[in-house]
Amino acid sequence: MRHTWQRRVTPYLCLEEVPPSITGVPDVVPGWQDLAILSAHLDGRLPQTAGAIGRDRIEQCARAVAETPEWVRGRLEVYAEMFGLRFESADAPGERAGEREGTA
């Protein structure tokens, strides 16, 4: 993707008053699964997901694309900088999801 951006888009940037704010473009070719897990409704369409990504979201994405949660997290990590994704830390020992301070 980065290669495509550099070869196909960069020559036209001189026509823009303000450069686009897209940064952190990964050097991968996105698959349909990437588009699905990066979209808020898991349908490959806008709006995209952004911000904090928790275990529940990762598991929901995994079911939607028939992959493991580990695979989904790995793919989301590839796009984390580009989409401003942050991963919530794992639950503390002895806690279940939703029992952390402010989430129950």
N, CA, C and O atoms as CSV, one atom per row, in Angstrom:
chain,resi,resn,atom,element,x,y,z
A,1,MET,N,N,0.814,-1.169,0.000
A,1,MET,CA,C,0.000,0.000,0.000
A,1,MET,C,C,0.873,1.253,0.000
A,1,MET,O,O,0.590,2.216,-0.713
A,2,ARG,N,N,1.925,1.232,0.798
A,2,ARG,CA,C,2.820,2.387,0.839
A,2,ARG,C,C,3.420,2.630,-0.541
A,2,ARG,O,O,3.515,3.771,-0.995
A,3,HIS,N,N,3.819,1.558,-1.199
A,3,HIS,CA,C,4.402,1.669,-2.533
A,3,HIS,C,C,3.391,2.302,-3.498
A,3,HIS,O,O,3.743,3.175,-4.291
A,4,THR,N,N,2.143,1.856,-3.423
A,4,THR,CA,C,1.095,2.414,-4.278
A,4,THR,C,C,0.911,3.888,-3.990
A,4,THR,O,O,0.789,4.697,-4.910
A,5,TRP,N,N,0.891,4.241,-2.710
A,5,TRP,CA,C,0.728,5.647,-2.321
A,5,TRP,C,C,1.851,6.479,-2.922
A,5,TRP,O,O,1.605,7.527,-3.519
A,6,GLN,N,N,3.079,6.012,-2.763
A,6,GLN,CA,C,4.223,6.784,-3.241
A,6,GLN,C,C,4.230,6.925,-4.758
A,6,GLN,O,O,4.528,8.002,-5.276
A,7,ARG,N,N,3.911,5.868,-5.466
A,7,ARG,CA,C,3.982,5.917,-6.934
A,7,ARG,C,C,2.769,6.572,-7.578
A,7,ARG,O,O,2.902,7.261,-8.590
A,8,ARG,N,N,1.595,6.367,-7.007
A,8,ARG,CA,C,0.373,6.811,-7.679
A,8,ARG,C,C,-0.207,8.110,-7.127
A,8,ARG,O,O,-0.820,8.872,-7.874
A,9,VAL,N,N,-0.027,8.370,-5.858
A,9,VAL,CA,C,-0.658,9.535,-5.253
A,9,VAL,C,C,0.310,10.693,-5.079
A,9,VAL,O,O,-0.056,11.846,-5.306
A,10,THR,N,N,1.529,10.401,-4.683
A,10,THR,CA,C,2.500,11.450,-4.400
A,10,THR,C,C,2.648,12.466,-5.534
A,10,THR,O,O,2.733,13.660,-5.247
A,11,PRO,N,N,2.682,12.060,-6.800
A,11,PRO,CA,C,2.832,13.070,-7.852
A,11,PRO,C,C,1.721,14.118,-7.885
A,11,PRO,O,O,1.931,15.212,-8.409
A,12,TYR,N,N,0.556,13.811,-7.343
A,12,TYR,CA,C,-0.560,14.749,-7.371
A,12,TYR,C,C,-0.642,15.644,-6.137
A,12,TYR,O,O,-1.468,16.554,-6.081
A,13,LEU,N,N,0.201,15.391,-5.164
A,13,LEU,CA,C,0.138,16.167,-3.937
A,13,LEU,C,C,0.467,17.640,-4.155
A,13,LEU,O,O,0.015,18.495,-3.394
A,14,CYS,N,N,1.236,17.936,-5.167
A,14,CYS,CA,C,1.560,19.348,-5.442
A,14,CYS,C,C,0.311,20.141,-5.826
A,14,CYS,O,O,0.334,21.371,-5.786
A,15,LEU,N,N,-0.763,19.472,-6.192
A,15,LEU,CA,C,-2.008,20.142,-6.552
A,15,LEU,C,C,-2.877,20.447,-5.335
A,15,LEU,O,O,-3.880,21.152,-5.444
A,16,GLU,N,N,-2.497,19.925,-4.198
A,16,GLU,CA,C,-3.250,20.143,-2.966
A,16,GLU,C,C,-2.698,21.344,-2.213
A,16,GLU,O,O,-1.484,21.541,-2.148
A,17,GLU,N,N,-3.590,22.143,-1.647
A,17,GLU,CA,C,-3.141,23.266,-0.832
A,17,GLU,C,C,-2.526,22.785,0.471
A,17,GLU,O,O,-1.531,23.335,0.943
A,18,VAL,N,N,-3.133,21.747,1.048
A,18,VAL,CA,C,-2.671,21.181,2.305
A,18,VAL,C,C,-2.432,19.698,2.073
A,18,VAL,O,O,-3.307,19.011,1.546
A,19,PRO,N,N,-1.265,19.192,2.455
A,19,PRO,CA,C,-1.011,17.765,2.258
A,19,PRO,C,C,-2.000,16.919,3.061
A,19,PRO,O,O,-2.426,17.326,4.142
A,20,PRO,N,N,-2.364,15.761,2.549
A,20,PRO,CA,C,-3.288,14.905,3.288
A,20,PRO,C,C,-2.683,14.466,4.614
A,20,PRO,O,O,-1.463,14.379,4.757
A,21,SER,N,N,-3.543,14.194,5.569
A,21,SER,CA,C,-3.064,13.863,6.909
A,21,SER,C,C,-2.887,12.358,7.119
A,21,SER,O,O,-2.759,11.909,8.258
A,22,ILE,N,N,-2.877,11.590,6.064
A,22,ILE,CA,C,-2.707,10.148,6.207
A,22,ILE,C,C,-1.237,9.852,6.482
A,22,ILE,O,O,-0.359,10.171,5.680
A,23,THR,N,N,-0.991,9.234,7.635
A,23,THR,CA,C,0.364,8.862,8.009
A,23,THR,C,C,0.362,7.412,8.450
A,23,THR,O,O,-0.696,6.827,8.681
A,24,GLY,N,N,1.527,6.843,8.566
A,24,GLY,CA,C,1.640,5.475,9.058
A,24,GLY,C,C,1.050,4.441,8.126
A,24,GLY,O,O,0.534,3.418,8.574
A,25,VAL,N,N,1.122,4.700,6.832
A,25,VAL,CA,C,0.557,3.753,5.863
A,25,VAL,C,C,1.401,2.486,5.871
A,25,VAL,O,O,2.596,2.540,5.580
A,26,PRO,N,N,0.789,1.334,6.203
A,26,PRO,CA,C,1.564,0.091,6.260
A,26,PRO,C,C,1.931,-0.400,4.869
A,26,PRO,O,O,1.259,-0.080,3.889
A,27,ASP,N,N,2.980,-1.162,4.794
A,27,ASP,CA,C,3.448,-1.696,3.517
A,27,ASP,C,C,2.842,-3.080,3.288
A,27,ASP,O,O,3.558,-4.075,3.174
A,28,VAL,N,N,1.512,-3.124,3.222
A,28,VAL,CA,C,0.782,-4.370,2.987
A,28,VAL,C,C,-0.334,-4.113,1.982
A,28,VAL,O,O,-0.780,-2.980,1.796
A,29,VAL,N,N,-0.767,-5.180,1.346
A,29,VAL,CA,C,-1.944,-5.095,0.484
A,29,VAL,C,C,-3.127,-5.532,1.344
A,29,VAL,O,O,-3.145,-6.665,1.825
A,30,PRO,N,N,-4.119,-4.654,1.549
A,30,PRO,CA,C,-5.234,-5.027,2.413
A,30,PRO,C,C,-6.113,-6.087,1.764
A,30,PRO,O,O,-6.359,-6.058,0.558
A,31,GLY,N,N,-6.577,-7.012,2.577
A,31,GLY,CA,C,-7.527,-8.017,2.128
A,31,GLY,C,C,-8.931,-7.632,2.563
A,31,GLY,O,O,-9.115,-6.655,3.289
A,32,TRP,N,N,-9.910,-8.391,2.125
A,32,TRP,CA,C,-11.291,-8.073,2.499
A,32,TRP,C,C,-11.473,-8.139,4.013
A,32,TRP,O,O,-12.268,-7.389,4.579
A,33,GLN,N,N,-10.734,-9.039,4.668
A,33,GLN,CA,C,-10.845,-9.145,6.116
A,33,GLN,C,C,-10.366,-7.862,6.800
A,33,GLN,O,O,-10.945,-7.423,7.794
A,34,ASP,N,N,-9.296,-7.264,6.251
A,34,ASP,CA,C,-8.792,-6.010,6.804
A,34,ASP,C,C,-9.860,-4.926,6.713
A,34,ASP,O,O,-10.100,-4.199,7.678
A,35,LEU,N,N,-10.491,-4.822,5.564
A,35,LEU,CA,C,-11.531,-3.803,5.388
A,35,LEU,C,C,-12.675,-4.034,6.361
A,35,LEU,O,O,-13.214,-3.085,6.931
A,36,ALA,N,N,-13.047,-5.294,6.550
A,36,ALA,CA,C,-14.142,-5.608,7.467
A,36,ALA,C,C,-13.788,-5.232,8.902
A,36,ALA,O,O,-14.567,-4.555,9.572
A,37,ILE,N,N,-12.621,-5.664,9.382
A,37,ILE,CA,C,-12.286,-5.422,10.789
A,37,ILE,C,C,-11.935,-3.964,11.067
A,37,ILE,O,O,-11.975,-3.529,12.218
A,38,LEU,N,N,-11.596,-3.212,10.039
A,38,LEU,CA,C,-11.306,-1.792,10.223
A,38,LEU,C,C,-12.557,-0.924,10.129
A,38,LEU,O,O,-12.495,0.276,10.396
A,39,SER,N,N,-13.687,-1.511,9.754
A,39,SER,CA,C,-14.922,-0.741,9.657
A,39,SER,C,C,-15.742,-0.912,10.926
A,39,SER,O,O,-15.771,-1.994,11.512
A,40,ALA,N,N,-16.396,0.140,11.344
A,40,ALA,CA,C,-17.135,0.141,12.609
A,40,ALA,C,C,-18.242,-0.911,12.637
A,40,ALA,O,O,-18.524,-1.488,13.687
A,41,HIS,N,N,-18.870,-1.160,11.490
A,41,HIS,CA,C,-19.985,-2.105,11.434
A,41,HIS,C,C,-19.583,-3.442,10.820
A,41,HIS,O,O,-20.441,-4.258,10.480
A,42,LEU,N,N,-18.275,-3.663,10.679
A,42,LEU,CA,C,-17.727,-4.921,10.144
A,42,LEU,C,C,-18.219,-5.232,8.738
A,42,LEU,O,O,-18.324,-6.396,8.351
A,43,ASP,N,N,-18.521,-4.178,7.972
A,43,ASP,CA,C,-19.030,-4.364,6.619
A,43,ASP,C,C,-18.102,-3.809,5.536
A,43,ASP,O,O,-18.456,-3.800,4.357
A,44,GLY,N,N,-16.923,-3.349,5.936
A,44,GLY,CA,C,-15.972,-2.813,4.968
A,44,GLY,C,C,-16.293,-1.418,4.483
A,44,GLY,O,O,-15.706,-0.953,3.506
A,45,ARG,N,N,-17.210,-0.744,5.145
A,45,ARG,CA,C,-17.620,0.608,4.738
A,45,ARG,C,C,-17.402,1.593,5.886
A,45,ARG,O,O,-17.226,1.202,7.040
A,46,LEU,N,N,-17.418,2.867,5.541
A,46,LEU,CA,C,-17.340,3.902,6.558
A,46,LEU,C,C,-18.553,3.819,7.461
A,46,LEU,O,O,-19.617,3.396,7.009
A,47,PRO,N,N,-18.434,4.201,8.693
A,47,PRO,CA,C,-17.259,4.789,9.328
A,47,PRO,C,C,-16.246,3.717,9.721
A,47,PRO,O,O,-16.578,2.550,9.929
A,48,GLN,N,N,-14.997,4.168,9.812
A,48,GLN,CA,C,-13.946,3.235,10.238
A,48,GLN,C,C,-13.914,3.181,11.752
A,48,GLN,O,O,-14.421,4.070,12.436
A,49,THR,N,N,-13.312,2.129,12.257
A,49,THR,CA,C,-13.128,2.026,13.696
A,49,THR,C,C,-11.913,2.862,14.072
A,49,THR,O,O,-10.982,3.003,13.278
A,50,ALA,N,N,-11.919,3.407,15.260
A,50,ALA,CA,C,-10.802,4.235,15.715
A,50,ALA,C,C,-10.768,4.205,17.227
A,50,ALA,O,O,-11.729,3.800,17.882
A,51,GLY,N,N,-9.648,4.637,17.768
A,51,GLY,CA,C,-9.526,4.742,19.211
A,51,GLY,C,C,-9.234,3.416,19.882
A,51,GLY,O,O,-8.501,2.577,19.358
A,52,ALA,N,N,-9.832,3.246,21.067
A,52,ALA,CA,C,-9.553,2.063,21.888
A,52,ALA,C,C,-10.214,0.812,21.312
A,52,ALA,O,O,-11.384,0.823,20.929
A,53,ILE,N,N,-9.441,-0.253,21.264
A,53,ILE,CA,C,-9.915,-1.551,20.792
A,53,ILE,C,C,-9.781,-2.533,21.951
A,53,ILE,O,O,-8.674,-2.810,22.413
A,54,GLY,N,N,-10.883,-3.042,22.405
A,54,GLY,CA,C,-10.877,-3.980,23.518
A,54,GLY,C,C,-11.013,-5.422,23.064
A,54,GLY,O,O,-11.184,-5.709,21.879
A,55,ARG,N,N,-10.935,-6.308,24.020
A,55,ARG,CA,C,-11.029,-7.744,23.738
A,55,ARG,C,C,-12.365,-8.091,23.071
A,55,ARG,O,O,-12.406,-8.907,22.150
A,56,ASP,N,N,-13.456,-7.472,23.536
A,56,ASP,CA,C,-14.766,-7.768,22.950
A,56,ASP,C,C,-14.803,-7.421,21.461
A,56,ASP,O,O,-15.336,-8.183,20.655
A,57,ARG,N,N,-14.244,-6.283,21.106
A,57,ARG,CA,C,-14.226,-5.870,19.699
A,57,ARG,C,C,-13.387,-6.845,18.878
A,57,ARG,O,O,-13.782,-7.223,17.775
A,58,ILE,N,N,-12.249,-7.249,19.397
A,58,ILE,CA,C,-11.386,-8.190,18.683
A,58,ILE,C,C,-12.112,-9.518,18.468
A,58,ILE,O,O,-12.039,-10.100,17.386
A,59,GLU,N,N,-12.806,-9.992,19.494
A,59,GLU,CA,C,-13.543,-11.250,19.362
A,59,GLU,C,C,-14.696,-11.120,18.376
A,59,GLU,O,O,-14.972,-12.054,17.623
A,60,GLN,N,N,-15.365,-9.988,18.370
A,60,GLN,CA,C,-16.451,-9.732,17.423
A,60,GLN,C,C,-15.905,-9.730,15.989
A,60,GLN,O,O,-16.512,-10.309,15.088
A,61,CYS,N,N,-14.781,-9.091,15.792
A,61,CYS,CA,C,-14.141,-9.068,14.474
A,61,CYS,C,C,-13.745,-10.473,14.035
A,61,CYS,O,O,-13.938,-10.842,12.877
A,62,ALA,N,N,-13.196,-11.250,14.954
A,62,ALA,CA,C,-12.758,-12.604,14.633
A,62,ALA,C,C,-13.932,-13.450,14.140
A,62,ALA,O,O,-13.805,-14.188,13.164
A,63,ARG,N,N,-15.063,-13.338,14.814
A,63,ARG,CA,C,-16.248,-14.084,14.366
A,63,ARG,C,C,-16.703,-13.614,12.994
A,63,ARG,O,O,-17.113,-14.425,12.162
A,64,ALA,N,N,-16.635,-12.310,12.751
A,64,ALA,CA,C,-17.121,-11.754,11.487
A,64,ALA,C,C,-16.301,-12.221,10.285
A,64,ALA,O,O,-16.840,-12.362,9.187
A,65,VAL,N,N,-15.009,-12.459,10.484
A,65,VAL,CA,C,-14.148,-12.851,9.360
A,65,VAL,C,C,-13.646,-14.286,9.477
A,65,VAL,O,O,-12.783,-14.710,8.708
A,66,ALA,N,N,-14.184,-15.031,10.434
A,66,ALA,CA,C,-13.826,-16.444,10.636
A,66,ALA,C,C,-12.323,-16.648,10.825
A,66,ALA,O,O,-11.715,-17.527,10.215
A,67,GLU,N,N,-11.749,-15.819,11.678
A,67,GLU,CA,C,-10.332,-15.920,12.029
A,67,GLU,C,C,-10.215,-15.952,13.545
A,67,GLU,O,O,-11.207,-15.777,14.252
A,68,THR,N,N,-9.013,-16.173,14.041
A,68,THR,CA,C,-8.794,-16.187,15.482
A,68,THR,C,C,-8.636,-14.755,16.002
A,68,THR,O,O,-8.262,-13.857,15.248
A,69,PRO,N,N,-8.922,-14.545,17.288
A,69,PRO,CA,C,-8.690,-13.223,17.866
A,69,PRO,C,C,-7.226,-12.787,17.727
A,69,PRO,O,O,-6.951,-11.603,17.530
A,70,GLU,N,N,-6.292,-13.731,17.828
A,70,GLU,CA,C,-4.870,-13.397,17.684
A,70,GLU,C,C,-4.576,-12.874,16.279
A,70,GLU,O,O,-3.818,-11.918,16.111
A,71,TRP,N,N,-5.178,-13.503,15.280
A,71,TRP,CA,C,-4.979,-13.049,13.897
A,71,TRP,C,C,-5.525,-11.635,13.736
A,71,TRP,O,O,-4.868,-10.770,13.157
A,72,VAL,N,N,-6.733,-11.407,14.251
A,72,VAL,CA,C,-7.365,-10.088,14.134
A,72,VAL,C,C,-6.507,-9.027,14.811
A,72,VAL,O,O,-6.262,-7.969,14.232
A,73,ARG,N,N,-6.050,-9.297,16.025
A,73,ARG,CA,C,-5.228,-8.302,16.722
A,73,ARG,C,C,-3.960,-8.010,15.926
A,73,ARG,O,O,-3.553,-6.853,15.819
A,74,GLY,N,N,-3.334,-9.038,15.371
A,74,GLY,CA,C,-2.137,-8.837,14.559
A,74,GLY,C,C,-2.399,-7.946,13.359
A,74,GLY,O,O,-1.595,-7.072,13.034
A,75,ARG,N,N,-3.533,-8.171,12.701
A,75,ARG,CA,C,-3.869,-7.329,11.544
A,75,ARG,C,C,-4.184,-5.904,11.977
A,75,ARG,O,O,-3.775,-4.952,11.312
A,76,LEU,N,N,-4.903,-5.744,13.077
A,76,LEU,CA,C,-5.205,-4.396,13.564
A,76,LEU,C,C,-3.935,-3.664,13.980
A,76,LEU,O,O,-3.831,-2.450,13.808
A,77,GLU,N,N,-2.976,-4.394,14.524
A,77,GLU,CA,C,-1.707,-3.771,14.903
A,77,GLU,C,C,-0.981,-3.215,13.688
A,77,GLU,O,O,-0.305,-2.191,13.785
A,78,VAL,N,N,-1.115,-3.878,12.545
A,78,VAL,CA,C,-0.499,-3.392,11.305
A,78,VAL,C,C,-1.032,-2.001,10.964
A,78,VAL,O,O,-0.289,-1.148,10.478
A,79,TYR,N,N,-2.312,-1.779,11.219
A,79,TYR,CA,C,-2.971,-0.520,10.847
A,79,TYR,C,C,-3.116,0.463,12.010
A,79,TYR,O,O,-3.714,1.525,11.844
A,80,ALA,N,N,-2.581,0.125,13.177
A,80,ALA,CA,C,-2.799,0.932,14.376
A,80,ALA,C,C,-2.387,2.392,14.196
A,80,ALA,O,O,-3.147,3.296,14.544
A,81,GLU,N,N,-1.216,2.622,13.665
A,81,GLU,CA,C,-0.748,4.014,13.509
A,81,GLU,C,C,-1.611,4.774,12.509
A,81,GLU,O,O,-1.975,5.925,12.749
A,82,MET,N,N,-1.933,4.143,11.407
A,82,MET,CA,C,-2.703,4.800,10.346
A,82,MET,C,C,-4.096,5.210,10.825
A,82,MET,O,O,-4.579,6.283,10.465
A,83,PHE,N,N,-4.745,4.369,11.633
A,83,PHE,CA,C,-6.109,4.624,12.071
A,83,PHE,C,C,-6.203,5.104,13.514
A,83,PHE,O,O,-7.306,5.298,14.024
A,84,GLY,N,N,-5.071,5.299,14.179
A,84,GLY,CA,C,-5.086,5.781,15.550
A,84,GLY,C,C,-5.696,4.778,16.523
A,84,GLY,O,O,-6.399,5.159,17.459
A,85,LEU,N,N,-5.422,3.495,16.296
A,85,LEU,CA,C,-5.965,2.456,17.166
A,85,LEU,C,C,-5.103,2.303,18.407
A,85,LEU,O,O,-3.876,2.360,18.338
A,86,ARG,N,N,-5.765,2.106,19.544
A,86,ARG,CA,C,-5.084,1.823,20.808
A,86,ARG,C,C,-5.701,0.553,21.358
A,86,ARG,O,O,-6.918,0.374,21.305
A,87,PHE,N,N,-4.879,-0.316,21.878
A,87,PHE,CA,C,-5.365,-1.583,22.403
A,87,PHE,C,C,-5.479,-1.506,23.902
A,87,PHE,O,O,-4.523,-1.163,24.598
A,88,GLU,N,N,-6.674,-1.831,24.402
A,88,GLU,CA,C,-6.879,-1.866,25.842
A,88,GLU,C,C,-6.061,-3.003,26.408
A,88,GLU,O,O,-5.936,-4.061,25.791
A,89,SER,N,N,-5.502,-2.779,27.592
A,89,SER,CA,C,-4.707,-3.833,28.218
A,89,SER,C,C,-5.625,-4.974,28.625
A,89,SER,O,O,-6.829,-4.792,28.805
A,90,ALA,N,N,-5.039,-6.142,28.765
A,90,ALA,CA,C,-5.809,-7.310,29.197
A,90,ALA,C,C,-6.351,-7.058,30.592
A,90,ALA,O,O,-5.785,-6.285,31.365
A,91,ASP,N,N,-7.447,-7.716,30.900
A,91,ASP,CA,C,-8.020,-7.584,32.240
A,91,ASP,C,C,-6.990,-7.984,33.280
A,91,ASP,O,O,-6.192,-8.897,33.066
A,92,ALA,N,N,-7.019,-7.300,34.392
A,92,ALA,CA,C,-6.128,-7.646,35.503
A,92,ALA,C,C,-6.514,-9.014,36.040
A,92,ALA,O,O,-7.678,-9.405,35.948
A,93,PRO,N,N,-5.560,-9.749,36.598
A,93,PRO,CA,C,-5.890,-11.068,37.153
A,93,PRO,C,C,-7.043,-10.973,38.146
A,93,PRO,O,O,-7.069,-10.090,39.004
A,94,GLY,N,N,-7.990,-11.891,38.018
A,94,GLY,CA,C,-9.122,-11.915,38.929
A,94,GLY,C,C,-10.274,-11.041,38.500
A,94,GLY,O,O,-11.329,-11.078,39.133
A,95,GLU,N,N,-10.117,-10.252,37.445
A,95,GLU,CA,C,-11.194,-9.397,36.956
A,95,GLU,C,C,-11.801,-9.995,35.702
A,95,GLU,O,O,-11.125,-10.648,34.907
A,96,ARG,N,N,-13.089,-9.756,35.546
A,96,ARG,CA,C,-13.764,-10.123,34.318
A,96,ARG,C,C,-14.073,-8.842,33.574
A,96,ARG,O,O,-14.105,-7.764,34.167
A,97,ALA,N,N,-14.301,-8.958,32.271
A,97,ALA,CA,C,-14.638,-7.776,31.473
A,97,ALA,C,C,-15.827,-7.073,32.104
A,97,ALA,O,O,-16.776,-7.729,32.534
A,98,GLY,N,N,-15.788,-5.761,32.165
A,98,GLY,CA,C,-16.885,-4.981,32.705
A,98,GLY,C,C,-16.798,-4.755,34.199
A,98,GLY,O,O,-17.608,-4.007,34.745
A,99,GLU,N,N,-15.850,-5.372,34.880
A,99,GLU,CA,C,-15.714,-5.189,36.318
A,99,GLU,C,C,-14.608,-4.210,36.675
A,99,GLU,O,O,-14.375,-3.946,37.855
A,100,ARG,N,N,-13.929,-3.672,35.685
A,100,ARG,CA,C,-12.894,-2.699,35.973
A,100,ARG,C,C,-13.562,-1.382,36.403
A,100,ARG,O,O,-14.736,-1.146,36.117
A,101,GLU,N,N,-12.826,-0.571,37.063
A,101,GLU,CA,C,-13.336,0.703,37.559
A,101,GLU,C,C,-13.973,1.491,36.426
A,101,GLU,O,O,-13.354,1.697,35.382
A,102,GLY,N,N,-15.184,1.924,36.625
A,102,GLY,CA,C,-15.866,2.775,35.665
A,102,GLY,C,C,-16.499,2.028,34.509
A,102,GLY,O,O,-17.051,2.670,33.615
A,103,THR,N,N,-16.448,0.699,34.478
A,103,THR,CA,C,-17.041,-0.022,33.363
A,103,THR,C,C,-18.167,-0.928,33.798
A,103,THR,O,O,-18.828,-1.523,32.948
A,104,ALA,N,N,-18.406,-1.052,35.055
A,104,ALA,CA,C,-19.464,-1.958,35.539
A,104,ALA,C,C,-20.792,-1.253,35.548
A,104,ALA,O,O,-21.803,-1.846,35.923
